[in-house]
CSV table of C-alpha atoms in Angstrom, one decimal:
chain,number,residue,atom,x,y,z
A,17,MET,CA,-1.8,-10.1,-17.4
A,18,GLN,CA,-3.4,-10.6,-20.7
A,19,ALA,CA,-1.8,-8.9,-23.7
A,20,ILE,CA,-3.8,-8.6,-26.9
A,21,LYS,CA,-1.3,-7.4,-29.6
A,22,THR,CA,1.5,-8.5,-31.8
A,23,GLN,CA,4.0,-5.7,-31.2
A,24,ALA,CA,7.3,-6.0,-29.4
A,25,ARG,CA,6.8,-5.9,-25.6
A,26,VAL,CA,9.0,-4.6,-22.8
A,27,PRO,CA,8.3,-6.4,-19.5
A,28,VAL,CA,8.0,-4.4,-16.3
A,29,GLN,CA,8.2,-6.3,-13.0
A,30,ILE,CA,5.6,-5.4,-10.4
A,31,MET,CA,4.3,-7.0,-7.2
A,32,ASN,CA,1.0,-8.7,-7.2
A,33,PRO,CA,-0.6,-7.5,-3.9
A,34,PHE,CA,-2.8,-10.6,-3.7
A,35,THR,CA,0.1,-13.1,-3.7
A,36,GLN,CA,3.1,-10.9,-3.0
A,37,SER,CA,4.9,-12.7,-5.8
A,38,SER,CA,6.6,-11.2,-8.8
A,39,ARG,CA,4.6,-11.0,-12.0
A,40,LEU,CA,5.4,-9.8,-15.5
A,41,GLN,CA,3.1,-7.3,-17.1
A,42,TYR,CA,3.9,-5.8,-20.5
A,43,THR,CA,3.8,-2.4,-22.0
A,44,THR,CA,3.9,-1.6,-25.6
A,45,ASN,CA,7.1,-0.5,-27.4
A,46,SER,CA,5.4,0.5,-30.6
A,47,LYS,CA,5.8,4.1,-31.8
A,48,SER,CA,3.8,3.8,-34.9
A,49,LEU,CA,0.4,2.8,-33.5
A,50,PRO,CA,-1.9,4.2,-30.8
A,51,SER,CA,-1.8,2.0,-27.7
A,52,LEU,CA,-4.5,1.3,-25.2
A,53,ALA,CA,-4.1,0.0,-21.6
A,54,ILE,CA,-7.2,-1.6,-20.1
A,55,ILE,CA,-6.5,-1.5,-16.3
A,56,ASP,CA,-8.0,-3.1,-13.3
A,57,ASP,CA,-10.0,-5.7,-15.2
A,58,TYR,CA,-9.9,-8.1,-12.3
A,59,LEU,CA,-12.4,-10.6,-13.7
A,60,SER,CA,-11.3,-10.6,-17.4
A,61,ILE,CA,-14.5,-9.0,-18.7
A,62,SER,CA,-13.1,-6.6,-21.3
A,63,THR,CA,-11.5,-8.8,-23.9
A,64,PRO,CA,-14.6,-9.8,-26.0
A,65,HIS,CA,-15.6,-6.1,-26.4
A,66,PHE,CA,-12.3,-5.2,-28.0
A,67,ASP,CA,-11.5,-8.4,-30.0
A,68,HIS,CA,-13.1,-7.0,-33.2
A,69,ILE,CA,-10.9,-3.8,-33.3
A,70,PRO,CA,-8.1,-4.4,-35.9
A,71,ARG,CA,-4.7,-4.8,-34.3
A,72,SER,CA,-3.4,-2.9,-37.3
A,73,ASP,CA,-5.1,0.2,-35.8
A,74,ILE,CA,-4.1,-0.1,-32.1
A,75,THR,CA,-2.2,-2.2,-29.7
A,76,ILE,CA,-4.0,-3.3,-26.5
A,77,ASP,CA,-2.8,-4.4,-23.1
A,78,VAL,CA,-5.1,-5.7,-20.4
A,79,PHE,CA,-3.9,-5.4,-16.8
A,80,LYS,CA,-5.8,-7.8,-14.5
A,81,THR,CA,-4.2,-7.1,-11.2
A,82,PRO,CA,-4.6,-4.0,-9.0
A,83,MET,CA,-2.3,-1.0,-9.5
A,84,PRO,CA,-1.9,0.5,-6.0
A,85,GLN,CA,0.0,3.8,-5.5
A,86,GLN,CA,0.3,3.9,-1.7
A,87,THR,CA,4.1,3.7,-1.6
A,88,PRO,CA,6.8,5.4,-3.7
A,89,GLN,CA,7.7,2.0,-5.1
A,90,GLU,CA,4.1,1.3,-6.2
A,91,ARG,CA,3.7,4.7,-7.7
A,92,ARG,CA,6.9,4.3,-9.7
A,93,ALA,CA,5.7,0.9,-11.0
A,94,LEU,CA,2.4,2.4,-11.9
A,95,ILE,CA,3.9,5.3,-13.9
A,96,GLU,CA,6.4,2.9,-15.6
A,97,ASN,CA,3.6,0.6,-16.7
A,98,LEU,CA,1.2,3.4,-17.9
A,99,LYS,CA,3.7,5.9,-19.4
A,100,PRO,CA,3.9,4.4,-22.9
A,101,PHE,CA,0.1,4.4,-23.6
A,102,THR,CA,-1.8,7.0,-25.6
A,103,ALA,CA,-5.2,5.8,-24.2
A,104,ILE,CA,-6.2,4.2,-20.8
A,105,SER,CA,-9.5,2.5,-20.0
A,106,THR,CA,-10.2,2.6,-16.3
A,107,MET,CA,-12.8,0.8,-14.1
A,108,ARG,CA,-14.5,3.2,-11.7
A,109,GLU,CA,-12.1,4.5,-9.1
A,110,ARG,CA,-10.0,1.4,-8.7
A,111,THR,CA,-7.0,3.5,-9.8
A,112,PRO,CA,-7.3,7.2,-9.1
A,113,PHE,CA,-5.9,9.7,-11.6
A,114,PRO,CA,-4.9,12.9,-9.7
A,115,ALA,CA,-3.0,15.7,-11.4
A,116,SER,CA,0.3,14.3,-10.1
A,117,LEU,CA,-0.2,11.0,-12.0
A,118,LEU,CA,-1.5,12.6,-15.2
A,119,GLN,CA,1.5,14.9,-15.3
A,120,GLU,CA,3.7,11.8,-15.4
A,121,LEU,CA,2.0,10.3,-18.5
A,122,PRO,CA,3.2,12.5,-21.4
A,123,ASN,CA,1.8,10.1,-24.1
A,124,LEU,CA,-1.7,10.0,-22.7
A,125,LYS,CA,-4.3,11.6,-25.0
A,126,PHE,CA,-7.5,9.7,-24.2
A,127,LEU,CA,-8.8,8.6,-20.7
A,128,LEU,CA,-11.9,6.4,-20.6
A,129,CYS,CA,-13.9,6.3,-17.3
A,130,THR,CA,-16.8,4.3,-16.2
A,131,GLY,CA,-19.8,5.1,-14.0
A,132,THR,CA,-21.2,8.5,-12.9
A,133,GLN,CA,-18.8,9.7,-10.2
A,134,PHE,CA,-15.3,11.0,-11.0
A,135,GLU,CA,-14.1,12.5,-7.7
A,136,THR,CA,-10.7,10.7,-8.0
A,137,PHE,CA,-10.1,12.0,-11.5
A,138,ASP,CA,-8.6,15.5,-11.8
A,139,LEU,CA,-10.6,16.6,-14.8
A,140,GLU,CA,-9.3,20.2,-14.6
A,141,ALA,CA,-5.7,18.9,-14.8
A,142,ALA,CA,-6.7,16.6,-17.7
A,143,LYS,CA,-8.1,19.6,-19.6
A,144,LYS,CA,-5.0,21.6,-19.1
A,145,LEU,CA,-2.9,18.7,-20.3
A,146,GLY,CA,-5.0,18.3,-23.4
A,147,ILE,CA,-6.3,14.9,-22.4
A,148,THR,CA,-9.8,14.0,-23.6
A,149,VAL,CA,-11.8,12.3,-20.9
A,150,VAL,CA,-15.1,10.4,-21.5
A,151,ALA,CA,-17.5,8.4,-19.4
A,152,ALA,CA,-19.5,5.2,-19.8
A,153,PRO,CA,-23.0,5.6,-18.3
A,154,GLY,CA,-23.9,1.9,-18.5
A,155,LYS,CA,-26.6,1.8,-21.1
A,156,GLY,CA,-24.6,-0.1,-23.8
A,157,ARG,CA,-23.4,0.8,-27.3
A,158,THR,CA,-25.4,3.4,-29.2
A,159,ASP,CA,-25.0,1.5,-32.4
A,160,SER,CA,-26.3,-1.8,-30.9
A,161,LYS,CA,-29.1,-3.6,-32.7
A,162,ILE,CA,-30.4,-5.0,-29.4
A,163,PRO,CA,-34.1,-4.0,-28.9
A,164,GLU,CA,-34.5,-0.9,-26.6
A,165,SER,CA,-36.4,-3.0,-24.1
A,166,LYS,CA,-33.4,-5.3,-23.6
A,167,LYS,CA,-30.7,-2.6,-23.4
A,168,GLY,CA,-29.1,-1.7,-20.1
A,169,GLN,CA,-31.4,0.2,-17.8
A,170,ASP,CA,-30.5,3.7,-16.6
A,171,ILE,CA,-28.5,3.3,-13.5
A,172,ARG,CA,-29.2,6.9,-12.5
A,173,LYS,CA,-32.6,5.5,-11.5
A,174,GLY,CA,-31.4,4.0,-8.3
A,175,GLY,CA,-33.8,1.0,-8.2
A,176,ASN,CA,-32.0,-0.3,-11.3
A,177,HIS,CA,-28.6,0.1,-9.8
A,178,PRO,CA,-26.8,-3.1,-8.6
A,179,THR,CA,-25.6,-1.3,-5.5
A,180,THR,CA,-29.2,-1.0,-4.3
A,181,HIS,CA,-29.5,-4.8,-4.7
A,182,HIS,CA,-26.2,-5.4,-3.0
A,183,THR,CA,-27.2,-3.2,-0.1
A,184,TRP,CA,-30.3,-5.3,0.6
A,185,ALA,CA,-28.3,-8.5,0.1
A,186,MET,CA,-26.0,-7.4,2.9
A,187,ILE,CA,-28.8,-6.2,5.2
A,188,LEU,CA,-30.7,-9.5,4.7
A,189,ALA,CA,-27.6,-11.6,5.1
A,190,LEU,CA,-26.8,-10.0,8.4
A,191,ALA,CA,-30.4,-10.0,9.6
A,192,ARG,CA,-30.9,-13.6,8.7
A,193,ASN,CA,-27.4,-14.9,9.8
A,194,VAL,CA,-26.9,-16.2,6.3
A,195,ALA,CA,-23.1,-16.2,6.1
A,196,PHE,CA,-22.6,-17.3,9.7
A,197,ASP,CA,-25.2,-20.2,9.5
A,198,ASP,CA,-23.6,-21.3,6.2
A,199,ALA,CA,-20.1,-21.4,7.8
A,200,SER,CA,-21.6,-23.3,10.7
A,201,VAL,CA,-23.3,-25.9,8.7
A,202,LYS,CA,-20.2,-26.5,6.5
A,203,SER,CA,-18.1,-27.0,9.5
A,204,GLY,CA,-20.4,-29.5,11.1
A,205,GLY,CA,-22.6,-27.2,13.2
A,206,TRP,CA,-26.1,-26.0,12.9
A,207,GLN,CA,-28.0,-22.8,13.9
A,208,THR,CA,-26.0,-19.8,15.2
A,209,GLY,CA,-28.8,-17.6,16.5
A,210,MET,CA,-32.2,-16.2,15.8
A,211,ALA,CA,-32.8,-14.1,12.8
A,212,MET,CA,-33.8,-10.4,13.1
A,213,GLY,CA,-37.2,-9.6,11.6
A,214,LEU,CA,-37.4,-6.4,9.7
A,215,PRO,CA,-41.2,-5.5,9.6
A,216,GLY,CA,-41.9,-2.6,11.8
A,217,LYS,CA,-38.2,-1.9,12.4
A,218,THR,CA,-36.6,1.5,11.6
A,219,LEU,CA,-34.3,1.9,8.6
A,220,GLY,CA,-32.0,4.9,8.9
A,221,VAL,CA,-30.6,6.2,5.6
A,222,LEU,CA,-27.7,8.6,5.4
A,223,GLY,CA,-27.9,10.3,2.0
A,224,MET,CA,-31.1,10.4,0.0
A,225,GLY,CA,-29.8,10.5,-3.5
A,226,ARG,CA,-31.0,8.0,-6.0
A,227,LEU,CA,-29.4,5.0,-4.2
A,228,GLY,CA,-30.4,6.0,-0.7
A,229,ALA,CA,-33.9,6.7,-1.8
A,230,SER,CA,-34.3,3.4,-3.7
A,231,VAL,CA,-33.0,1.5,-0.7
A,232,ALA,CA,-35.5,3.4,1.5
A,233,ARG,CA,-38.3,2.6,-0.9
A,234,ALA,CA,-37.5,-1.1,-0.8
A,235,GLY,CA,-37.5,-1.0,3.0
A,236,ILE,CA,-41.0,0.3,3.0
A,237,ILE,CA,-42.6,-1.7,0.2
A,238,ALA,CA,-40.8,-5.1,0.6
A,239,PHE,CA,-40.3,-5.2,4.3
A,240,GLY,CA,-42.7,-2.9,6.0
A,241,MET,CA,-40.0,-0.8,7.6
A,242,LYS,CA,-40.2,2.8,8.9
A,243,VAL,CA,-37.7,5.1,7.3
A,244,VAL,CA,-35.8,8.0,8.9
A,245,CYS,CA,-33.3,9.9,6.9
A,246,TRP,CA,-30.6,12.6,7.2
A,247,SER,CA,-28.1,14.5,5.1
A,248,GLN,CA,-26.6,17.9,5.7
A,249,SER,CA,-28.9,19.6,3.1
A,250,LEU,CA,-32.0,17.4,3.4
A,251,THR,CA,-35.2,19.1,4.4
A,252,GLN,CA,-38.6,17.5,4.9
A,253,GLU,CA,-39.9,19.3,1.8
A,254,LYS,CA,-37.2,17.7,-0.3
A,255,ALA,CA,-37.8,14.3,1.3
A,256,ASP,CA,-41.5,14.6,0.5
A,257,THR,CA,-40.6,15.4,-3.1
A,258,ILE,CA,-38.4,12.3,-3.3
A,259,ALA,CA,-41.2,10.1,-2.0
A,260,LYS,CA,-43.6,11.5,-4.7
A,261,GLY,CA,-41.0,10.9,-7.3
A,262,LEU,CA,-40.9,7.2,-6.3
A,263,SER,CA,-44.7,6.9,-6.5
A,264,LEU,CA,-45.0,6.8,-2.7
A,265,PRO,CA,-47.4,8.9,-0.5
A,266,THR,CA,-45.7,11.6,1.6
A,267,GLU,CA,-47.4,10.3,4.7
A,268,SER,CA,-48.5,6.9,6.0
A,269,GLU,CA,-52.0,6.0,7.3
A,270,ASP,CA,-51.0,7.0,10.8
A,271,GLY,CA,-50.0,10.5,9.6
A,272,SER,CA,-46.2,9.9,9.9
A,273,LYS,CA,-44.0,10.9,7.1
A,274,THR,CA,-43.0,8.2,4.6
A,275,PHE,CA,-39.4,9.5,4.6
A,276,GLN,CA,-39.1,11.2,8.0
A,277,VAL,CA,-36.2,13.7,8.2
A,278,VAL,CA,-34.5,13.7,11.6
A,279,SER,CA,-31.3,14.9,13.1
A,280,LYS,CA,-28.1,12.9,12.6
A,281,ASP,CA,-28.1,12.0,16.3
A,282,GLU,CA,-31.7,10.9,16.2
A,283,LEU,CA,-31.1,8.7,13.2
A,284,PHE,CA,-28.4,6.7,15.0
A,285,GLN,CA,-30.3,6.5,18.2
A,286,LYS,CA,-33.6,5.3,16.6
A,287,SER,CA,-32.5,3.1,13.8
A,288,ASP,CA,-32.4,-0.7,13.8
A,289,VAL,CA,-30.6,-0.7,10.4
A,290,VAL,CA,-28.3,2.1,9.3
A,291,SER,CA,-27.3,2.3,5.6
A,292,LEU,CA,-24.8,4.8,4.1
A,293,HIS,CA,-25.3,6.4,0.7
A,294,TYR,CA,-23.3,9.5,0.9
A,295,VAL,CA,-20.9,11.2,-1.5
A,296,LEU,CA,-17.3,11.1,-0.2
A,297,SER,CA,-15.7,14.5,0.2
A,298,GLU,CA,-13.3,16.2,2.6
A,299,ARG,CA,-16.4,17.3,4.5
A,300,SER,CA,-18.0,13.9,4.7
A,301,LYS,CA,-14.8,11.9,5.6
A,302,ASP,CA,-15.4,10.2,9.0
A,303,LEU,CA,-19.0,11.1,8.8
A,304,VAL,CA,-19.6,8.2,11.2
A,305,SER,CA,-17.2,8.1,14.2
A,306,ARG,CA,-17.1,6.7,17.7
A,307,ARG,CA,-19.7,9.3,18.8
A,308,GLU,CA,-22.3,8.1,16.3
A,309,LEU,CA,-21.5,4.4,16.9
A,310,ASP,CA,-21.9,4.8,20.6
A,311,MET,CA,-25.4,6.1,20.0
A,312,MET,CA,-26.6,2.9,18.2
A,313,LYS,CA,-28.7,0.2,19.7
A,314,ARG,CA,-26.7,-2.9,20.5
A,315,THR,CA,-29.2,-4.9,18.4
A,316,ALA,CA,-28.6,-2.6,15.3
A,317,LEU,CA,-27.0,-3.3,12.0
A,318,LEU,CA,-24.7,-0.9,10.1
A,319,VAL,CA,-24.1,-1.3,6.3
A,320,ASN,CA,-21.8,0.7,4.1
A,321,THR,CA,-21.9,0.1,0.3
A,322,SER,CA,-20.9,3.7,-0.4
A,323,ARG,CA,-17.3,4.7,0.4
A,324,GLY,CA,-15.0,3.3,3.1
A,325,PRO,CA,-13.7,6.6,4.5
A,326,LEU,CA,-17.2,7.8,5.4
A,327,ILE,CA,-16.7,5.8,8.6
A,328,SER,CA,-13.7,6.1,10.9
A,329,GLU,CA,-12.1,2.7,10.5
A,330,ASN,CA,-10.4,2.7,13.9
A,331,ASP,CA,-13.6,3.6,15.6
A,332,LEU,CA,-15.6,1.0,13.7
A,333,LEU,CA,-13.0,-1.7,14.5
A,334,HIS,CA,-13.2,-0.7,18.2
A,335,ALA,CA,-17.0,-1.0,18.1
A,336,ALA,CA,-16.8,-4.3,16.4
A,337,GLU,CA,-14.3,-5.8,18.8
A,338,GLU,CA,-16.4,-4.6,21.7
A,339,GLY,CA,-19.6,-6.0,20.2
A,340,LYS,CA,-21.3,-2.6,20.5
A,341,ILE,CA,-23.7,-3.4,17.7
A,342,ARG,CA,-25.2,-6.7,16.4
A,343,GLY,CA,-23.7,-6.6,12.9
A,344,ILE,CA,-21.6,-4.7,10.4
A,345,GLY,CA,-21.7,-5.1,6.6
A,346,LEU,CA,-18.9,-3.5,4.5
A,347,ASP,CA,-18.5,-3.5,0.8
A,348,THR,CA,-16.1,-0.6,0.6
A,349,PHE,CA,-12.9,0.2,2.4
A,350,GLU,CA,-10.3,3.0,2.8
A,351,TYR,CA,-7.7,0.9,0.9
A,352,GLU,CA,-8.7,-1.5,-1.8
A,353,PRO,CA,-8.1,-4.3,-2.3
A,354,LEU,CA,-7.9,-4.9,1.5
A,355,PRO,CA,-4.3,-5.6,2.7
A,356,ALA,CA,-3.6,-9.2,3.5
A,357,ASP,CA,-3.2,-8.3,7.2
A,358,SER,CA,-6.4,-6.2,7.5
A,359,PRO,CA,-8.3,-7.0,10.7
A,360,TRP,CA,-11.5,-7.1,8.6
A,361,ARG,CA,-10.2,-10.4,7.1
A,362,SER,CA,-10.3,-12.1,10.5
A,363,GLN,CA,-12.3,-15.3,11.0
A,364,ASN,CA,-13.1,-14.3,14.6
A,365,TRP,CA,-15.9,-11.9,14.0
A,366,GLY,CA,-19.1,-12.9,15.7
A,367,ARG,CA,-17.2,-14.8,18.4
A,368,ASP,CA,-16.4,-14.1,22.0
A,369,GLY,CA,-18.7,-11.0,22.2
A,370,ARG,CA,-17.5,-9.4,18.9
A,371,SER,CA,-20.0,-8.0,16.4
A,372,LYS,CA,-20.8,-10.1,13.4
A,373,VAL,CA,-19.0,-8.7,10.4
A,374,LEU,CA,-19.9,-9.4,6.7
A,375,VAL,CA,-17.4,-8.2,4.1
A,376,THR,CA,-17.5,-8.2,0.3
A,377,PRO,CA,-14.8,-7.0,-2.1
A,378,HIS,CA,-16.5,-3.8,-3.4
A,379,MET,CA,-19.1,-5.8,-5.4
A,380,GLY,CA,-21.9,-3.2,-5.3
A,381,TYR,CA,-21.5,-2.3,-9.0
A,382,VAL,CA,-19.9,-5.6,-10.2
A,383,GLU,CA,-22.9,-7.0,-12.0
A,384,GLU,CA,-22.6,-8.7,-15.4
A,385,GLY,CA,-25.0,-6.5,-17.3
A,386,LEU,CA,-23.6,-3.2,-16.0
A,387,MET,CA,-19.9,-4.2,-16.3
A,388,ASN,CA,-20.4,-5.5,-19.9
A,389,ASN,CA,-22.3,-2.4,-20.8
A,390,TRP,CA,-19.4,-0.2,-19.5
A,391,TYR,CA,-16.8,-2.1,-21.6
A,392,ALA,CA,-19.1,-2.1,-24.7
A,393,GLU,CA,-19.4,1.7,-24.4
A,394,THR,CA,-15.7,2.1,-23.9
A,395,ALA,CA,-14.9,0.0,-26.9
A,396,GLU,CA,-17.3,2.1,-29.0
A,397,ASN,CA,-15.6,5.3,-27.9
A,398,VAL,CA,-12.2,3.8,-28.8
A,399,GLU,CA,-13.4,3.0,-32.3
A,400,ARG,CA,-14.8,6.5,-32.7
A,401,TRP,CA,-11.5,8.0,-31.4
A,402,LEU,CA,-9.5,5.9,-33.9
A,403,ALA,CA,-11.8,6.9,-36.7
A,404,GLY,CA,-11.6,10.6,-35.9
A,405,LYS,CA,-15.3,10.8,-35.0
A,406,GLU,CA,-16.8,12.8,-32.1
A,407,VAL,CA,-16.5,10.7,-28.9
A,408,LEU,CA,-19.5,10.1,-26.7
A,409,HIS,CA,-20.2,11.1,-23.1
A,410,ARG,CA,-17.4,13.5,-23.1
A,411,LEU,CA,-16.4,15.0,-19.7
A,412,VAL,CA,-13.3,17.0,-20.9
C-alpha cells in the first residue's frame, strides 16, 4: 500500500488475496482534514495525478491490493479500512458500493467513480445518505492545455474503446493459436495446430450497443466476416440504423443484411465466433448456459469481455473440459481477482481433448490513455470539491 500523507496513521491488518500473506494498510487518523482513499489502484497509476494537491488540504491513502467482500471477515476489513475517509476514489466496479456498505461509512461525503456503468453502486442510497457521487468519462481534465486533437477520445464511441481492441486481440489470439504456440516454442516445441481463418466466417454478437456494434464493424471491414446479432430488444430496423450510424450499408452486394438479426438459438448454431457485449442484470445473468453451448459448432470460439455472470460458469467449465468448442476467451469472471484455486488458472487447457482457454485479468479497459484520463478527471474533481466549486460529471 502506498500512503501519501504526513498525518498519524493507524494500521489495519488485512489479507492480500494474491499471496495470502498479512499486509499492513493504513487509514488516516486525522480529524482536522478531509481524507481521500484511492482504492483498487492495482498498477500504481494514480499517484502522479494527485501529487500536486497540497497535503495541507487533504490526506490521501492509496490502496493497491483488491478489497474483496465475499466473506464476513473480508467485509469487516473493508469497512474498517474505509470508515475513516470522507472521500473515496474507485476504479470501475472492482469494489461494489451497495447500500449495505454505504450505510457503514458515516464519514463518506464524496464518492468518485470511473467509466460509464454504475450498476454496482447504489446511487439512490447514496442520495439518501447525502453522498455526492461523480463519474469520470475518460476524456481528461477540462482545464488541460493539451490540444483538443490529443485529448482522450470519447469512449462512448465504441471503436475508440479499449474493450473493442481487447475483444479482437482475444479472438485473433485464439484463432491464430498465439498463446499456445508461444508457450510451445518457449518450452522447446514448435507448432501446435493450424490457425483458423476468419474471412467468410460468421461472427455472432450478443448485444449491439456501442461495443458490440464496433466489434461487428471490425469483423466486416477488417476480416471480411458475416455478422449475425441478437438481443432481447433488437429488431432488424434498429440493426439497420446502427449500420448506417457506422457508415456501413444496410445490405451487402448479395442482398443479405450487414447486421443480420436472428434468434438467439440461430446465432449460437450458425456462428464461428460468438462475442458477448451485454449489460449484466438479473434478467441477463446466465444468458449463456449449457443449452446454448451445446448448440455451438465444435470448431467455434466464444469470447466474453463483458461480464462474467453472463455465462453460467459451471456449464462453461463442463463444455471446456469436454472440448465441446474449439476455444474460449475470458476477460471477465464472476469473482475477481480469480481465486488462486480457480479451474480457469489450470495449465491443462487445450490438452487431452479439452478446449483451448485464453484468460486475461479483466484488461479490457486497462489501457494507459483511458486509465490516466480517469485519474486526471478524478483529481480535478477532488480539487473542485476542496475549493467548494461545482463538481463535474455529477451522478448524485
